[in-house]
XYZ file of N, CA, C and O in Angstrom:
284
model
N 5.317 19.000 -1.130
C 5.839 17.827 -1.626
C 4.763 16.826 -1.603
O 3.683 16.937 -1.048
N 5.123 15.713 -2.146
C 4.241 14.508 -2.233
C 5.055 13.271 -2.290
O 6.221 13.268 -2.623
N 4.429 12.160 -1.879
C 4.973 10.824 -2.042
C 4.095 9.940 -2.703
O 2.867 9.979 -2.491
N 4.596 9.192 -3.687
C 3.759 8.209 -4.415
C 4.326 6.892 -4.148
O 5.477 6.566 -4.404
N 3.413 6.040 -3.533
C 3.773 4.685 -3.245
C 3.183 3.799 -4.367
O 2.029 3.902 -4.706
N 4.018 2.888 -4.809
C 3.544 1.911 -5.889
C 3.662 0.600 -5.183
O 4.730 0.048 -4.917
N 2.473 -0.002 -4.799
C 2.395 -1.180 -4.034
C 1.218 -2.054 -4.529
O 0.361 -1.633 -5.222
N 1.305 -3.279 -4.120
C 0.242 -4.265 -4.372
C -0.695 -4.209 -3.138
O -0.329 -4.577 -2.068
N -1.858 -3.395 -3.356
C -2.744 -3.172 -2.170
C -3.533 -4.434 -1.933
O -4.140 -4.979 -2.858
N -3.819 -4.762 -0.650
C -4.752 -5.778 -0.256
C -6.108 -5.199 -0.309
O -6.299 -3.922 -0.085
N -7.122 -6.063 -0.335
C -8.465 -5.608 -0.200
C -8.667 -5.171 1.179
O -7.967 -5.574 2.138
N -9.655 -4.279 1.519
C -9.784 -3.803 2.783
C -10.015 -4.845 3.903
O -9.630 -4.670 5.089
N -10.557 -5.942 3.521
C -10.836 -7.090 4.491
C -9.658 -7.998 4.427
O -9.633 -9.054 5.158
N -8.594 -7.819 3.643
C -7.455 -8.654 3.559
C -7.634 -9.977 2.786
O -6.773 -10.858 2.723
N -8.801 -10.080 2.054
C -9.153 -11.346 1.423
C -8.427 -11.478 0.041
O -8.667 -12.557 -0.519
N -7.725 -10.608 -0.412
C -7.173 -10.656 -1.732
C -6.667 -9.315 -2.178
O -6.566 -8.423 -1.347
N -6.367 -9.226 -3.345
C -6.202 -10.232 -4.438
C -5.072 -11.283 -4.190
O -4.151 -10.928 -3.386
N -5.153 -12.335 -4.754
C -4.231 -13.436 -4.547
C -2.732 -12.992 -4.721
O -1.891 -13.414 -3.935
N -2.504 -12.285 -5.745
C -1.081 -11.739 -5.994
C -0.546 -11.017 -4.825
O 0.556 -11.227 -4.407
N -1.359 -10.070 -4.250
C -0.980 -9.216 -3.081
C -0.744 -10.076 -1.885
O 0.185 -9.938 -1.098
N -1.626 -11.113 -1.682
C -1.439 -11.987 -0.559
C -0.137 -12.872 -0.700
O 0.564 -13.082 0.302
N 0.141 -13.286 -1.929
C 1.444 -14.018 -2.056
C 2.703 -13.096 -1.914
O 3.584 -13.512 -1.358
N 2.589 -11.841 -2.349
C 3.657 -10.897 -2.126
C 3.884 -10.775 -0.628
O 4.932 -10.653 -0.174
N 2.762 -10.602 0.118
C 2.782 -10.405 1.539
C 3.442 -11.594 2.169
O 4.257 -11.408 3.148
N 3.086 -12.774 1.892
C 3.670 -14.026 2.358
C 5.174 -14.073 2.190
O 5.963 -14.343 3.022
N 5.595 -13.737 0.897
C 6.965 -13.720 0.591
C 7.712 -12.604 1.396
O 8.830 -12.880 1.906
N 7.243 -11.454 1.570
C 7.820 -10.417 2.361
C 7.943 -10.829 3.773
O 8.955 -10.555 4.425
N 6.860 -11.469 4.311
C 6.958 -11.895 5.690
C 8.074 -12.921 5.891
O 8.840 -12.881 6.841
N 8.168 -13.865 5.061
C 9.232 -14.896 5.223
C 10.627 -14.302 4.962
O 11.584 -14.655 5.725
N 10.833 -13.402 3.996
C 12.172 -13.000 3.702
C 12.627 -11.729 4.438
O 13.800 -11.633 4.775
N 11.728 -10.799 4.835
C 12.108 -9.535 5.333
C 11.299 -9.066 6.530
O 11.456 -7.980 6.992
N 10.344 -9.874 7.028
C 9.437 -9.556 8.070
C 8.576 -8.353 7.719
O 8.001 -7.692 8.485
N 8.345 -8.131 6.343
C 7.468 -7.110 5.839
C 6.150 -7.681 5.546
O 5.856 -8.817 5.763
N 5.238 -6.829 5.053
C 3.914 -7.292 4.608
C 3.322 -6.256 3.676
O 3.693 -5.084 3.685
N 2.342 -6.702 2.910
C 1.433 -5.822 2.090
C 0.395 -5.245 2.995
O 0.066 -5.850 4.031
N -0.209 -4.095 2.638
C -1.191 -3.482 3.400
C -2.422 -3.064 2.581
O -2.363 -2.947 1.364
N -3.396 -2.583 3.275
C -4.588 -2.074 2.643
C -4.376 -0.665 2.304
O -3.496 -0.022 2.919
N -5.245 0.016 1.420
C -5.135 1.402 1.245
C -5.348 2.174 2.501
O -4.595 3.165 2.750
N -6.243 1.775 3.366
C -6.469 2.460 4.700
C -5.305 2.366 5.608
O -4.996 3.326 6.278
N -4.652 1.277 5.586
C -3.433 1.106 6.444
C -2.255 2.000 5.975
O -1.669 2.683 6.786
N -2.061 2.110 4.684
C -1.077 3.092 4.106
C -1.546 4.505 4.411
O -0.670 5.304 4.766
N -2.791 4.817 4.349
C -3.250 6.157 4.716
C -2.996 6.530 6.103
O -2.550 7.597 6.373
N -3.185 5.515 7.007
C -2.896 5.762 8.451
C -1.421 5.948 8.635
O -1.097 6.820 9.504
N -0.612 5.218 8.044
C 0.839 5.402 8.155
C 1.287 6.758 7.684
O 2.103 7.462 8.321
N 0.778 7.214 6.518
C 1.133 8.499 5.925
C 0.640 9.583 6.792
O 1.338 10.652 6.986
N -0.579 9.472 7.272
C -1.167 10.531 8.129
C -0.436 10.720 9.355
O -0.228 11.834 9.995
N 0.053 9.599 10.034
C 0.840 9.727 11.205
C 2.203 10.405 10.970
O 2.768 10.926 11.886
N 2.628 10.525 9.758
C 3.812 11.172 9.374
C 3.587 12.615 8.836
O 4.495 13.183 8.280
N 2.366 13.028 8.962
C 2.061 14.448 8.526
C 1.640 14.670 7.140
O 1.406 15.782 6.751
N 1.224 13.556 6.439
C 0.790 13.700 5.034
C -0.775 13.911 5.089
O -1.399 13.373 5.983
N -1.304 14.707 4.176
C -2.708 14.907 4.069
C -3.163 14.593 2.607
O -2.306 14.301 1.722
N -4.464 14.721 2.444
C -5.073 14.505 1.096
C -4.485 13.214 0.518
O -4.064 13.188 -0.601
N -4.601 12.152 1.279
C -4.110 10.894 0.903
C -5.228 10.108 0.059
O -6.344 10.078 0.386
N -4.772 9.701 -1.088
C -5.604 8.973 -2.029
C -5.010 7.665 -2.476
O -3.690 7.550 -2.491
N -5.774 6.568 -2.655
C -5.261 5.315 -3.190
C -6.131 4.999 -4.475
O -7.303 5.309 -4.560
N -5.499 4.431 -5.402
C -6.163 3.969 -6.654
C -5.793 2.595 -6.988
O -4.615 2.251 -7.133
N -6.815 1.791 -7.118
C -6.588 0.414 -7.559
C -6.519 0.412 -9.098
O -7.444 0.895 -9.801
N -5.451 -0.106 -9.618
C -5.236 -0.008 -11.067
C -5.869 -1.223 -11.837
O -5.990 -1.197 -13.118
N -6.093 -2.347 -11.146
C -6.511 -3.528 -11.858
C -5.381 -4.321 -12.375
O -5.527 -5.403 -13.050
N -4.170 -3.905 -12.089
C -2.914 -4.520 -12.559
C -2.206 -5.067 -11.340
O -2.809 -5.072 -10.183
N -0.907 -5.468 -11.426
C -0.283 -6.057 -10.292
C -0.029 -4.978 -9.225
O -0.266 -5.259 -8.012
N 0.310 -3.759 -9.589
C 0.671 -2.741 -8.606
C -0.479 -1.625 -8.678
O -0.987 -1.274 -9.704
N -0.681 -1.034 -7.436
C -1.635 0.029 -7.266
C -0.827 1.283 -6.816
O 0.351 1.274 -6.763
N -1.532 2.404 -6.627
C -0.915 3.622 -6.197
C -1.526 4.189 -4.970
O -2.755 4.201 -4.826
N -0.652 4.843 -4.125
C -1.102 5.622 -2.929
C -0.300 6.992 -3.047
O 0.843 6.979 -3.181
N -1.052 8.042 -2.952
C -0.468 9.368 -3.002
C -0.804 10.157 -1.820
O -1.912 10.259 -1.431
N 0.208 10.769 -1.224
C 0.063 11.691 -0.053
C 0.730 12.964 -0.265
O 1.923 12.964 -0.811
N 0.165 14.050 0.229
C 0.757 15.424 0.164
C 1.211 15.865 1.442
O 0.570 15.561 2.533
N 2.325 16.696 1.475
C 2.792 17.279 2.732
C 3.155 18.701 2.569
O 3.976 18.966 1.601
N 2.655 19.535 3.371
C 2.972 20.977 3.306
C 4.406 21.137 3.831
O 4.849 20.522 4.772
N 5.108 22.050 3.140
C 6.533 22.331 3.603
C 6.671 23.506 4.421
O 5.821 24.396 4.445
């Protein structure tokens, strides 16, 4: 199986892009959530048993993170 996350990824140093930072601020205020970097999503997926985790910056509002899990 696999999981595909469609998210606004932050730069690895958290410096942007501005849209992802604004989404993160909005999530923090409304739901105590936040946007993450590709590496942070990879760590969360790996801790849940996913492997071959890849992320792709699309240059648009949303990016993609893909992880596979053996059944």
